[in-house]
Coordinates of C-alpha atoms in Angstrom, one line a residue:
Chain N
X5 CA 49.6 58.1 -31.2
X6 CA 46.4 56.1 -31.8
X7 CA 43.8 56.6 -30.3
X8 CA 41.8 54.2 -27.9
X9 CA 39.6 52.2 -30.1
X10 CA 35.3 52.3 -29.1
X11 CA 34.4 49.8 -26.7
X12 CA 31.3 49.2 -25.0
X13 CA 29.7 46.2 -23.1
X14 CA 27.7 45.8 -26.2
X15 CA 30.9 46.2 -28.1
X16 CA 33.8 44.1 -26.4
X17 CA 37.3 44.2 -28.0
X18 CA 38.1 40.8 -28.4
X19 CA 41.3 39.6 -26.6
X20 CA 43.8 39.4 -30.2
X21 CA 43.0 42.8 -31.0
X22 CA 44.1 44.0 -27.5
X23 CA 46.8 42.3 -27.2
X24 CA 48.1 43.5 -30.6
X25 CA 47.3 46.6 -30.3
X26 CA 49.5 46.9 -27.0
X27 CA 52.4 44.4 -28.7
X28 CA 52.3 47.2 -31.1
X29 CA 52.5 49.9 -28.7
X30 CA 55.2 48.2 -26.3
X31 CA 57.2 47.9 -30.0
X32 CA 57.4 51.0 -30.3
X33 CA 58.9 52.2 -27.2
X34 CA 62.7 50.8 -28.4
X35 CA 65.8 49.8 -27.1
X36 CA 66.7 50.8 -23.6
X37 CA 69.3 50.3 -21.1
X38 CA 67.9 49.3 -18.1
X39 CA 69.8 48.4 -14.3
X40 CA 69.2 46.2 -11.4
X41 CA 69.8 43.3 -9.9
X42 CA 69.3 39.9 -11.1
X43 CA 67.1 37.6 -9.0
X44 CA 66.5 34.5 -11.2
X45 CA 68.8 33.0 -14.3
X46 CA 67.4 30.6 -15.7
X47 CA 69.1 28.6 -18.7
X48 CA 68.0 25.6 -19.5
X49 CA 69.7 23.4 -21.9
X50 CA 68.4 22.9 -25.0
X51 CA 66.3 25.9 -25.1
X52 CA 67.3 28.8 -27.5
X53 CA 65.9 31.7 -25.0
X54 CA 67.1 32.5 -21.3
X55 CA 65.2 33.5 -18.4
X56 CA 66.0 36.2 -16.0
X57 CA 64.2 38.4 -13.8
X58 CA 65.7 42.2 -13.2
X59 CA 64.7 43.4 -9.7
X60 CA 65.0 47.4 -8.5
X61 CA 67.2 46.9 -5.4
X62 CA 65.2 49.2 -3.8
X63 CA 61.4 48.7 -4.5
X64 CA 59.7 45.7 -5.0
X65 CA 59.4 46.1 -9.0
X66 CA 61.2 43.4 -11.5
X67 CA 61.1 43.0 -14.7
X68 CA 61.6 39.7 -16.9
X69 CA 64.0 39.3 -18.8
X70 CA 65.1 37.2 -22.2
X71 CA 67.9 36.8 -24.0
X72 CA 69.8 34.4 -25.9
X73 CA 71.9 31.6 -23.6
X74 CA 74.9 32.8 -25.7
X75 CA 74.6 36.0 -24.3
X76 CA 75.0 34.1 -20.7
X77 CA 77.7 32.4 -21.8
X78 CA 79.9 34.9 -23.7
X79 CA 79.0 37.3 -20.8
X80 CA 82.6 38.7 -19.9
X81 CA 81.3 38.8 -15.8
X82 CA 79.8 36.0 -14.6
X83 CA 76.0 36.1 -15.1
X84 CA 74.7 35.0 -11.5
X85 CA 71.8 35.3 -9.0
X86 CA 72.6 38.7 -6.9
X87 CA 74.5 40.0 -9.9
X88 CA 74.4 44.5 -10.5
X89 CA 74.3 44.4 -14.1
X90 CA 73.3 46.9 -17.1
X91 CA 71.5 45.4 -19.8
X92 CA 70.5 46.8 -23.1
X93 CA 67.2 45.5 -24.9
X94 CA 63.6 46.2 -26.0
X95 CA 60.7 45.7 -24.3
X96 CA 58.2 43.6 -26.0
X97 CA 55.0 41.5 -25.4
X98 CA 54.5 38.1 -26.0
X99 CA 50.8 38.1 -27.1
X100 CA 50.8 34.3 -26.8
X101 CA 51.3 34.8 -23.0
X102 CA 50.5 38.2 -22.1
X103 CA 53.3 39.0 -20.7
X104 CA 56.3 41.8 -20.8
X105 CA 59.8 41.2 -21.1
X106 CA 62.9 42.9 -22.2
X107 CA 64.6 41.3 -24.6
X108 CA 68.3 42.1 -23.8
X109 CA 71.4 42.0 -26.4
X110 CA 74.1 43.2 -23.9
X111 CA 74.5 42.5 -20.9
X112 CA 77.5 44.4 -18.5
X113 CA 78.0 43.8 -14.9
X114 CA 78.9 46.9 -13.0
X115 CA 82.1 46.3 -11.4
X116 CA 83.2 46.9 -7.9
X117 CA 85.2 49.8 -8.5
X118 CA 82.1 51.7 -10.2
X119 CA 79.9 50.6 -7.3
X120 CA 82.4 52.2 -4.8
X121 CA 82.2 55.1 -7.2
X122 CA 78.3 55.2 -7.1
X123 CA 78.4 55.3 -3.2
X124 CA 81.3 58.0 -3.3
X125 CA 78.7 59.8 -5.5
X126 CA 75.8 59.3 -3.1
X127 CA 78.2 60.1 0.5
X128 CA 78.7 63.4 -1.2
X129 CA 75.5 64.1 -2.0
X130 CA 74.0 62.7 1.1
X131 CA 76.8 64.9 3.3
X132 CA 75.9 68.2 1.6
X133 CA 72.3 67.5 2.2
X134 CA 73.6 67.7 5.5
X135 CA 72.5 64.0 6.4
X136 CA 75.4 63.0 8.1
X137 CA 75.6 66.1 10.5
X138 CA 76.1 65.4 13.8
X139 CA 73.6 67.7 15.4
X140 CA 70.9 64.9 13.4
X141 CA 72.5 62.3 15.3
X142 CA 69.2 61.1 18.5
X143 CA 70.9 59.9 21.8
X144 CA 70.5 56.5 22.4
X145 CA 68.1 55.4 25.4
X146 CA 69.9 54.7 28.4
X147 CA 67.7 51.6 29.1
X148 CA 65.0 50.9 26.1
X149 CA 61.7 49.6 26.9
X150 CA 62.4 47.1 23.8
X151 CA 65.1 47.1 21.1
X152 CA 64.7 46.2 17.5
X153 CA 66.8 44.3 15.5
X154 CA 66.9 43.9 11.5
X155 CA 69.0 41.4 11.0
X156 CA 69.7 38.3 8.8
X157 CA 67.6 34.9 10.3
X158 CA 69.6 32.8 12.4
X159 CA 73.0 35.3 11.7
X160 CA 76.0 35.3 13.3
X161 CA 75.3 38.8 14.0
X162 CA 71.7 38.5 15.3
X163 CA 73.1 35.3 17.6
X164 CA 76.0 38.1 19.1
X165 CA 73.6 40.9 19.3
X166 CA 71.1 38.7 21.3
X167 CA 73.3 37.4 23.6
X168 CA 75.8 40.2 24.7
X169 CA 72.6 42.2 25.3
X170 CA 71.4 39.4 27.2
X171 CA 74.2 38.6 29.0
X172 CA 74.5 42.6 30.1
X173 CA 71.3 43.0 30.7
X174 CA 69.2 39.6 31.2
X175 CA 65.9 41.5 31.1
X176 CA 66.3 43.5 27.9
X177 CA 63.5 42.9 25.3
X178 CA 64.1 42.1 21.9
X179 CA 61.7 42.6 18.4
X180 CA 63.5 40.9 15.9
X181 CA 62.7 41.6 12.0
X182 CA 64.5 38.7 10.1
X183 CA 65.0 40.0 6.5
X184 CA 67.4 39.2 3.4
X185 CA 70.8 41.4 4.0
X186 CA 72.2 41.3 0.6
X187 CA 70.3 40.5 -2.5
X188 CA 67.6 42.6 -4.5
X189 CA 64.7 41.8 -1.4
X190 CA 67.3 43.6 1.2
X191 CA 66.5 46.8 0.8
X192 CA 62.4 46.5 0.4
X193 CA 62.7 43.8 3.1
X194 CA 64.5 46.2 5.5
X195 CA 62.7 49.4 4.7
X196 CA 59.7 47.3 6.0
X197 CA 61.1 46.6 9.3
X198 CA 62.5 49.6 10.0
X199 CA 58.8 50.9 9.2
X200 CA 57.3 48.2 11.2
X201 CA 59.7 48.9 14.3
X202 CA 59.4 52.7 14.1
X203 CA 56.0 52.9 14.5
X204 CA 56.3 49.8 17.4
X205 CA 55.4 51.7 20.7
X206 CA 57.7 49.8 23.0
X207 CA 60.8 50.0 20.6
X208 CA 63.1 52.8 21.4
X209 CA 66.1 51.9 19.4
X210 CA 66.5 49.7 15.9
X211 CA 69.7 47.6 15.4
X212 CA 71.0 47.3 11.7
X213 CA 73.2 44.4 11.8
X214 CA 74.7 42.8 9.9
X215 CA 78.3 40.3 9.5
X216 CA 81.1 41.1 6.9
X217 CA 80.6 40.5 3.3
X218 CA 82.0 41.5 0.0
X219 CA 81.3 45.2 -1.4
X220 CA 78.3 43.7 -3.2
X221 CA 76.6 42.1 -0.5
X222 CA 77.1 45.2 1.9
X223 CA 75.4 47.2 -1.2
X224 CA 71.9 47.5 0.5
X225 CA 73.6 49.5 3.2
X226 CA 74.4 52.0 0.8
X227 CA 71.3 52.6 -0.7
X228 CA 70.0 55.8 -0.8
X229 CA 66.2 54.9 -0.6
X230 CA 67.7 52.9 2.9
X231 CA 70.1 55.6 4.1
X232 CA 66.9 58.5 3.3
X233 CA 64.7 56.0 5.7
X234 CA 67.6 55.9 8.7
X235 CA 67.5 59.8 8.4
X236 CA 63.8 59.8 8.9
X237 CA 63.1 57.4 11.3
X238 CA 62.0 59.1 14.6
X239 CA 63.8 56.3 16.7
X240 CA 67.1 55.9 17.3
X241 CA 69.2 53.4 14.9
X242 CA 72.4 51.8 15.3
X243 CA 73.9 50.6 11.8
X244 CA 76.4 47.7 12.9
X245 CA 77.1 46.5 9.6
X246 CA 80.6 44.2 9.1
X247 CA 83.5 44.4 10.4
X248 CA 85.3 47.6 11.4
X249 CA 87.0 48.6 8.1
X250 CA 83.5 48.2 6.5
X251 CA 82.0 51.6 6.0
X252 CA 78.7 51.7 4.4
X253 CA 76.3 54.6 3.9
X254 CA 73.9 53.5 7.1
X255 CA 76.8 53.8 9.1
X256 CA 76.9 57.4 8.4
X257 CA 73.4 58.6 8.6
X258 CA 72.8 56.2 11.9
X259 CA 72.2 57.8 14.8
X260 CA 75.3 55.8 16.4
X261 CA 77.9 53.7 14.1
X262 CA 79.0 50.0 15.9
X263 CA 81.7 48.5 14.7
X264 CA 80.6 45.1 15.0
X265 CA 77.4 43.6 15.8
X266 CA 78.5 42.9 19.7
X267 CA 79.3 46.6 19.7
X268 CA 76.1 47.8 19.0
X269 CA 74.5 45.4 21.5
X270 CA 77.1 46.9 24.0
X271 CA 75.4 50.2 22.7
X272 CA 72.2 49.8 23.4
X273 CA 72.1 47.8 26.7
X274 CA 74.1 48.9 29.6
X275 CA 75.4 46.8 31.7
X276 CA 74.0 45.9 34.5
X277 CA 76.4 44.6 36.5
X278 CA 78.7 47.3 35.7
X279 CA 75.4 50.0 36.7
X280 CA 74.6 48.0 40.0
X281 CA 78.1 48.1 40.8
X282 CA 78.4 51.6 40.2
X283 CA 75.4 52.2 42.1
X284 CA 76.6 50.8 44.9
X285 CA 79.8 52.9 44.6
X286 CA 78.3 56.1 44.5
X287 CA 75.8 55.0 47.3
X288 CA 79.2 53.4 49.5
X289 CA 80.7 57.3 48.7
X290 CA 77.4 59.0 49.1
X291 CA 76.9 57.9 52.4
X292 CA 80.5 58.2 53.4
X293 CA 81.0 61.4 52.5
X294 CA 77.3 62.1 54.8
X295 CA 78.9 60.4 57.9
X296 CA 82.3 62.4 57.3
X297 CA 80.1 65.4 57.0
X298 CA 78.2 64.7 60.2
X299 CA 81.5 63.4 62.2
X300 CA 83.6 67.0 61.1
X301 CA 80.5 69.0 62.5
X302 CA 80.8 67.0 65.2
X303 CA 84.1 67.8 65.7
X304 CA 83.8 71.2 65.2
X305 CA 80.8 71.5 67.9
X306 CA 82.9 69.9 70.4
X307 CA 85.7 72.4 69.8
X308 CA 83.3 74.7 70.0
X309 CA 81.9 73.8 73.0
X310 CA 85.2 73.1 74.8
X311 CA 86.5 76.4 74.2
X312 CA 86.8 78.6 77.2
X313 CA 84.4 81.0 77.1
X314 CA 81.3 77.9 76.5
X315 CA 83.2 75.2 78.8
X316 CA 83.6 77.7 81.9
X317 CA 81.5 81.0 81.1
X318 CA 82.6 82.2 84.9
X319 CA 85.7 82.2 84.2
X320 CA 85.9 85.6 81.8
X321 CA 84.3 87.2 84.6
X322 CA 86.6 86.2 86.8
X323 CA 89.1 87.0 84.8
X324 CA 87.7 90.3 84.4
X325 CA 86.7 90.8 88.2
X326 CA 90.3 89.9 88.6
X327 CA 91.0 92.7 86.3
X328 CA 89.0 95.2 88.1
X329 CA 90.5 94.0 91.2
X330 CA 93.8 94.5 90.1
X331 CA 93.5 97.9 88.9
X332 CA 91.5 99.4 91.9
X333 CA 94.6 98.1 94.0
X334 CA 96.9 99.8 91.4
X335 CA 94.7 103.1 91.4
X336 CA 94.3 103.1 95.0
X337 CA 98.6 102.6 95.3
X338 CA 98.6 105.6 92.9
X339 CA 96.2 107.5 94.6
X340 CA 98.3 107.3 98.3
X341 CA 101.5 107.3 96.6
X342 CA 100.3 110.5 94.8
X343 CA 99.2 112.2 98.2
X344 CA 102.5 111.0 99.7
X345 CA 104.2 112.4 96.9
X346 CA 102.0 115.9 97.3
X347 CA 103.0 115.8 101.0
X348 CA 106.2 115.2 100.9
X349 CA 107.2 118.1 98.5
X350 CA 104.9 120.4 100.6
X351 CA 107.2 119.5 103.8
X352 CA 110.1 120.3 101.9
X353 CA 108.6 123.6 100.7
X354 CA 107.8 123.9 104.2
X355 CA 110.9 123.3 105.5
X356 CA 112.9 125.1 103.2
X357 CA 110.5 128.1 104.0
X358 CA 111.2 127.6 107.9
X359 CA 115.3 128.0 107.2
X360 CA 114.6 131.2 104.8
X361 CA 111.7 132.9 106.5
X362 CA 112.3 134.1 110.8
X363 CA 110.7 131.0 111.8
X364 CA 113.6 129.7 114.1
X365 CA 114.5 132.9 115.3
X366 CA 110.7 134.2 116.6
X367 CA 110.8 130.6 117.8
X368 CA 113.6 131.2 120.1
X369 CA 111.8 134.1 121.7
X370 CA 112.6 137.1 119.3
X371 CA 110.0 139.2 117.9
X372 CA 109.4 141.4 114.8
X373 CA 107.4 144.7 115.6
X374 CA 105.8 146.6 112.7
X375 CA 104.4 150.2 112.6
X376 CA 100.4 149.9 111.1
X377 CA 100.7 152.4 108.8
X378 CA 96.7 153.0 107.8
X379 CA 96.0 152.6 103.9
X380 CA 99.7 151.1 103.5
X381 CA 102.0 148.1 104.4
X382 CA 103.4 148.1 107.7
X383 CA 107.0 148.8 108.1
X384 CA 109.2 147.5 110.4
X385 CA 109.8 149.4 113.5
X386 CA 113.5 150.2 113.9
X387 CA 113.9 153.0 115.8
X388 CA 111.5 154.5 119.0
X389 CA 111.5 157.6 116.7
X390 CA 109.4 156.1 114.7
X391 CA 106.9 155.3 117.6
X392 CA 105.5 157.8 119.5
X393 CA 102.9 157.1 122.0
X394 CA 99.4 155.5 120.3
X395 CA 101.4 154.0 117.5
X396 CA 99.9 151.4 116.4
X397 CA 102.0 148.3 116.4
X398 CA 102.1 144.8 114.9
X399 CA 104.4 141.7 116.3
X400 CA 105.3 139.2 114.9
X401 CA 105.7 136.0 117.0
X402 CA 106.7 132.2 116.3
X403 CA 102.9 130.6 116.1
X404 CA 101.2 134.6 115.0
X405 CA 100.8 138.3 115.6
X406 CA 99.6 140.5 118.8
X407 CA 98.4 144.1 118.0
X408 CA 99.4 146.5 120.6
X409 CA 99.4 150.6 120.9
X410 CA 102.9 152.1 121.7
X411 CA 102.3 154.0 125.7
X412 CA 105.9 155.5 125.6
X413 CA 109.3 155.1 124.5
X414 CA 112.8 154.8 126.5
X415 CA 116.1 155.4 124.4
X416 CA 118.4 153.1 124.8
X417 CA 121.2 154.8 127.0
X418 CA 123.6 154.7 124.4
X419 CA 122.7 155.5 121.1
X420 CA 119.0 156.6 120.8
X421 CA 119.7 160.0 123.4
X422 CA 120.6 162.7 120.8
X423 CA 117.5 161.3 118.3
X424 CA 115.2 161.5 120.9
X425 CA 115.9 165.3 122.5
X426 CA 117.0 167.0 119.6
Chain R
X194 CA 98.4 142.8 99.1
X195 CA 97.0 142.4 96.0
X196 CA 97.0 138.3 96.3
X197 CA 94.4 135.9 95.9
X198 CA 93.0 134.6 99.9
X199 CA 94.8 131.5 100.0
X200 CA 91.3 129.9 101.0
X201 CA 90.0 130.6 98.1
X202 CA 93.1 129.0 96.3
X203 CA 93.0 125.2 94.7
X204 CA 95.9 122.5 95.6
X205 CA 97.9 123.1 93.1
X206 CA 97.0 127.0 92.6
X207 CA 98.6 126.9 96.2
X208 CA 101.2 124.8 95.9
X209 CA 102.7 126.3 92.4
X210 CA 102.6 129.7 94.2
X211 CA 104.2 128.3 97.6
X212 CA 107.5 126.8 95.2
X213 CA 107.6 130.7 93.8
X214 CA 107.5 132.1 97.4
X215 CA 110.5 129.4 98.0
X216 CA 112.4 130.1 95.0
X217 CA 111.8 134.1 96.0
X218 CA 112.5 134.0 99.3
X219 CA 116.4 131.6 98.1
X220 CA 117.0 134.4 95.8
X221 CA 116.9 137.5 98.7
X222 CA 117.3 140.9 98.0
X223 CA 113.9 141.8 99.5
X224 CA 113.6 144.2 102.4
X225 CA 112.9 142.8 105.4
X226 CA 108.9 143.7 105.0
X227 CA 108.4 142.4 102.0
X228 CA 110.4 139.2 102.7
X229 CA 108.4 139.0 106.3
X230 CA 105.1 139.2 103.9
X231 CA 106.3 136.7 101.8
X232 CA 107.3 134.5 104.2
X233 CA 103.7 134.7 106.1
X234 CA 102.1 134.2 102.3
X235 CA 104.4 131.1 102.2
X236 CA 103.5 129.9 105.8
X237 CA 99.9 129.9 105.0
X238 CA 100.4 128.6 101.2
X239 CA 101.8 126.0 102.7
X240 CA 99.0 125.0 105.2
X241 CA 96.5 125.5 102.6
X242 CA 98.3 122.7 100.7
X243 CA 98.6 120.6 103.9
X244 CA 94.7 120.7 104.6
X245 CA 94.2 119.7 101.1
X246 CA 96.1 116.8 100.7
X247 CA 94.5 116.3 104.6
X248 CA 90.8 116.3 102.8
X249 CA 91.7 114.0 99.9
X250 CA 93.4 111.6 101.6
X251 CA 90.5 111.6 104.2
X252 CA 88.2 111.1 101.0
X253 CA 90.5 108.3 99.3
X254 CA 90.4 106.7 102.8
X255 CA 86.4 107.0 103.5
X256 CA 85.4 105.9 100.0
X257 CA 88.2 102.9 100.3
X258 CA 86.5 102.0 103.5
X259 CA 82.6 102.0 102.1
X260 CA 83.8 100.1 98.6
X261 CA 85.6 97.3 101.2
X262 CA 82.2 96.3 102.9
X263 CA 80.8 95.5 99.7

C-alpha cells in the first residue's frame, strides 16, 4: 500500500496524522465475519451505539464491539453475557479515542444443535488423530503425593470432590486452582491451572470437575485448545465433568472419565479403610496359610517318624533275623529229609537187590564156586570135570569171597562116574 | 569188567546205576555169572551210596552243631 511516512526524532509525526493514517488503513480492511463469545453488553438507554466485547473462548484476546441497540433488540436469539454468536462488521478506529472496534450489522447466535455439530466435527478429528486411544490413556497413582483440582470456587463439585477424598483418605493433599467453568475466561483460566499443576512437583493427578450445565456452559470442555492440553499433560487427569449422560471432549482425551465429581474423588484416593481392611485380610490369610503350612509338615514328620522302620529300626532286623531263622530251619528240614529220602530209596534198592541177587541163600550156608579163568570172567564151576587138581577157584560166600586151589576131585557116586573115567 | 570203580563213582553216579542193576537183575535172563557179577556190582553200588549219604549227613550234622554255638 503506502508506504511508512519519514520520521525522525527531529521529525515527529504528530498524533492526527497517525491516527489517520491507521483509521485509513483499518478502513480498508472491510467487512468480516468474526466469532466468539460475548463477555460484556452494554446498552444503555438513550444512547444510539451499543457496547459489546467479543472474547476468543480459548485465548485471552477480545475485541470491542459496536453496534446499533436495534440490532440488540431485533436480535432473533437473545443477545446475552456468555452468548456464541457470529457477527458480521468492519473494523474501524475511532481516532477520537484510539481505539478498535468492529462495528457489527448482523448479529447470529450459533445454536445448540450447530455447537453439538462443531464438537461432532472436532471428536472425529480428535479420534483419528488418535487422541482418544486407549494405549494414551496414564494409570492413575495408587496413592498421590498431592492431587489437583480445577474446579469452579466454592462448587458443588469442588465441595464433593474435597470431601469424599477426605473422608476416604483423611490425609490426602489437595492443590486447588479455582477458575471460571463456563464463560469466555474458562478455557484460558483452565489451560493455566492445568499448566500450573503439571509442572507442580508434588501433584500426581489433576481433577477436571465440574457440576451439570446446559450444552453451552459445558462448551469449554469441548475445546480443542483444552482437549490438545489434557493430551499433553505429563500427569494424569481425571475429566469429571456433569452428570453421567454429559459427554464432553475432556472426558475422552482424559486419562480416566468420572462420571460425577464424587466419582473421580473415589478415583484418585483409595480408600483407606477399605486398604487397611484388606490389609489385614491378606495378613489374617497370610499367616494362616504359614501356620497351616507349618502344622501339615508337622504332621507329615510325625507320620514319618512313627512309621515302623524310624519308630523301632530293630524291628526289620528282627524281622529279617527271624527270616533267616526261619529258612535255616526249613533248609536244614530239607536237607535231613532229603538224606532220609536218599536212604530210604537206597534200602529199598538194597533190599530189592538182596531178594534178586543169592544173598539169602549164601546166607544160609550155600556157596557159589567159580573157575578163575586167567585173562576172562570166571565161570561157574558145575561139574568136577571142569576142575582138575590146581584149578584155581573162587567162592562166593554171604559177607565175600575165599580163593582156593582145587587138590582133587571125588565124583559123586551116582552121576559124575562115567564123566570122570571115560 | 569194563565198569567205572564204584569208589571213584559220585552219589548219584552210584545210585542211578544201582536202580539199573535193580531193574536188570527184575528183568532175568542172565546167566548165572553174569547175574552173580551184577549182583556183586549192585551190592557194592549200594554201599557206595550208603557211605555217601553217611558223609553228608555227618557234614549237615557237624556244620549244624558249630553254627548252634554261635
Amino acid at each position: 500500500m503506502t508506504s511508512p511516512p519519514v520520521s525522525s526524532p527531529e521529525n515527529p509525526l504528530p498524533v492526527r496524522s497517525v491516527a489517520t493514517k491507521v483509521a485509513g488503513w483499518i478502513d480498508r480492511l472491510g467487512s468480516i465475519w468474526v466469532e466468539g463469545q460475548l463477555t460484556q453488553v452494554s446498552v444503555r438507554q438513550g444512547t444510539r451505539t451499543a457496547f459489546l466485547t467479543l472474547r476468543d473462548p480459548a485465548a485471552d484476546m477480545s475485541l470491542s464491539v459496536t453496534c446499533s441497540p436495534m440490532l440488540i433488540q431485533s436480535s432473533p436469539v437473545p443477545v446475552v453475557e456468555g452468548a456464541r454468536v457470529v457477527l458480521y462488521g468492519k473494523l474501524s478506529f475511532f481516532t477520537g479515542r484510539g481505539t478498535i472496534s468492529l462495528r457489527a450489522t448482523e448479529i447470529r447466535a450459533i445454536g445448540v444443535g450447530e455447537l453439538l455439530a462443531r464438537i461432532e466435527r472436532l471428536r472425529g478429528m480428535l479420534a483419528a488423530e488418535g487422541l482418544f486411544d486407549p494405549r494414551l490413556k496414564r494409570p492413575l497413582p495408587f496413592l498421590p503425593r498431592a492431587v489437583g483440582l480445577i474446579t469452579a470456587r466454592a462448587s458443588a463439585a469442588e465441595k464433593d470432590v474435597l470431601s469424599v477424598a477426605r473422608r476416604r483418605w483423611p490425609a490426602v493433599r489437595f492443590e486447588v486452582r479455582n477458575t471460571p467453568v463456563q464463560g469466555p475466561s474458562a478455557v484460558p483460566g483452565i489451560l493455566r491451572a492445568i499448566a500450573e499443576l503439571d509442572e507442580h512437583p508434588d501433584v500426581d493427578v489433576i481433577v477436571l470437575a465440574r457440576g451439570g450445565g446446559s450444552v453451552e456452559d459445558l462448551l469449554p470442555f469441548s475445546d480443542e485448545a483444552l482437549c490438545r492440553a489434557v493430551v499433553a499433560a505429563r500427569t494424569p487427569i481425571v475429566s469429571a465433568i456433569g452428570h453421567e449422560p454429559d459427554s464432553p471432549l475432556s472426558d475422552h482425551v482424559a486419562d480416566v472419565r468420572a462420571a460425577t465429581p464424587t466419582d473421580a474423588a473415589k478415583r484418585v484416593v483409595p480408600d483407606a479403610e477399605a486398604e487397611l481392611a484388606l490389609v489385614a485380610e491378606l495378613r489374617a490369610r497370610s499367616s494362616a496359610a504359614l501356620r497351616g503350612w507349618v502344622a501339615r509338615e508337622a504332621r507329615g514328620l510325625d507320620a514319618l517318624r512313627n512309621r515302623p522302620v524310624l519308630a523301632d529300626p530293630v524291628s526289620g532286623l528282627d524281622r529279617r533275623g527271624e527270616e533267616i531263622a526261619e529258612m535255616r530251619r526249613v533248609v536244614r528240614r530239607d536237607v535231613r529229609r532229603a538224606l532220609a529220602a536218599e536212604s530210604t530209596a537206597v534200602d529199598h534198592l538194597r533190599a530189592r537187590l538182596v531178594t534178586l541177587g543169592p544173598a539169602a541163600t549164601l546166607a544160609r550156608g550155600y556157596a557159589v564156586v567159580q573157575r578163575v579163568v586167567p585173562g576172562d570172567d570166571p565161570e561157574v564151576l558145575r561139574s568136577v570135570v571142569d576142575a582138575p587138581p590146581g584149578t584155581q577157584l573162587r567162592i562166593r560166600v554171604a559177607d565175600g569171597s575165599v580163593t582156593a586151589v582145587g587138590m582133587g576131585r571125588v565124583a559123586a557116586p551116582s552121576t559124575a562116574s562115567e564123566r570122570m573115567d571115560p | 569188567m569194563s565198569e567205572t570203580p564204584v569208589d571213584e563213582l559220585g552219589y548219584e553216579a552210584a545210585r542211578d546205576e544201582l536202580v539199573d542193576v535193580v531193574k536188570v537183575l527184575e528183568q532175568g535172563g542172565l546167566d548165572l555169572d553174569a547175574s552173580l557179577a551184577l549182583w556183586e556190582r549192585g551190592e557194592a553200588l549200594a554201599a557206595r551210596c550208603e557211605q555217601h549219604l553217611a558223609g553228608a549227613r555227618a557234614r549237615v550234622e557237624d556244620a549244624l552243631a558249630g553254627r548252634d554255638d554261635d
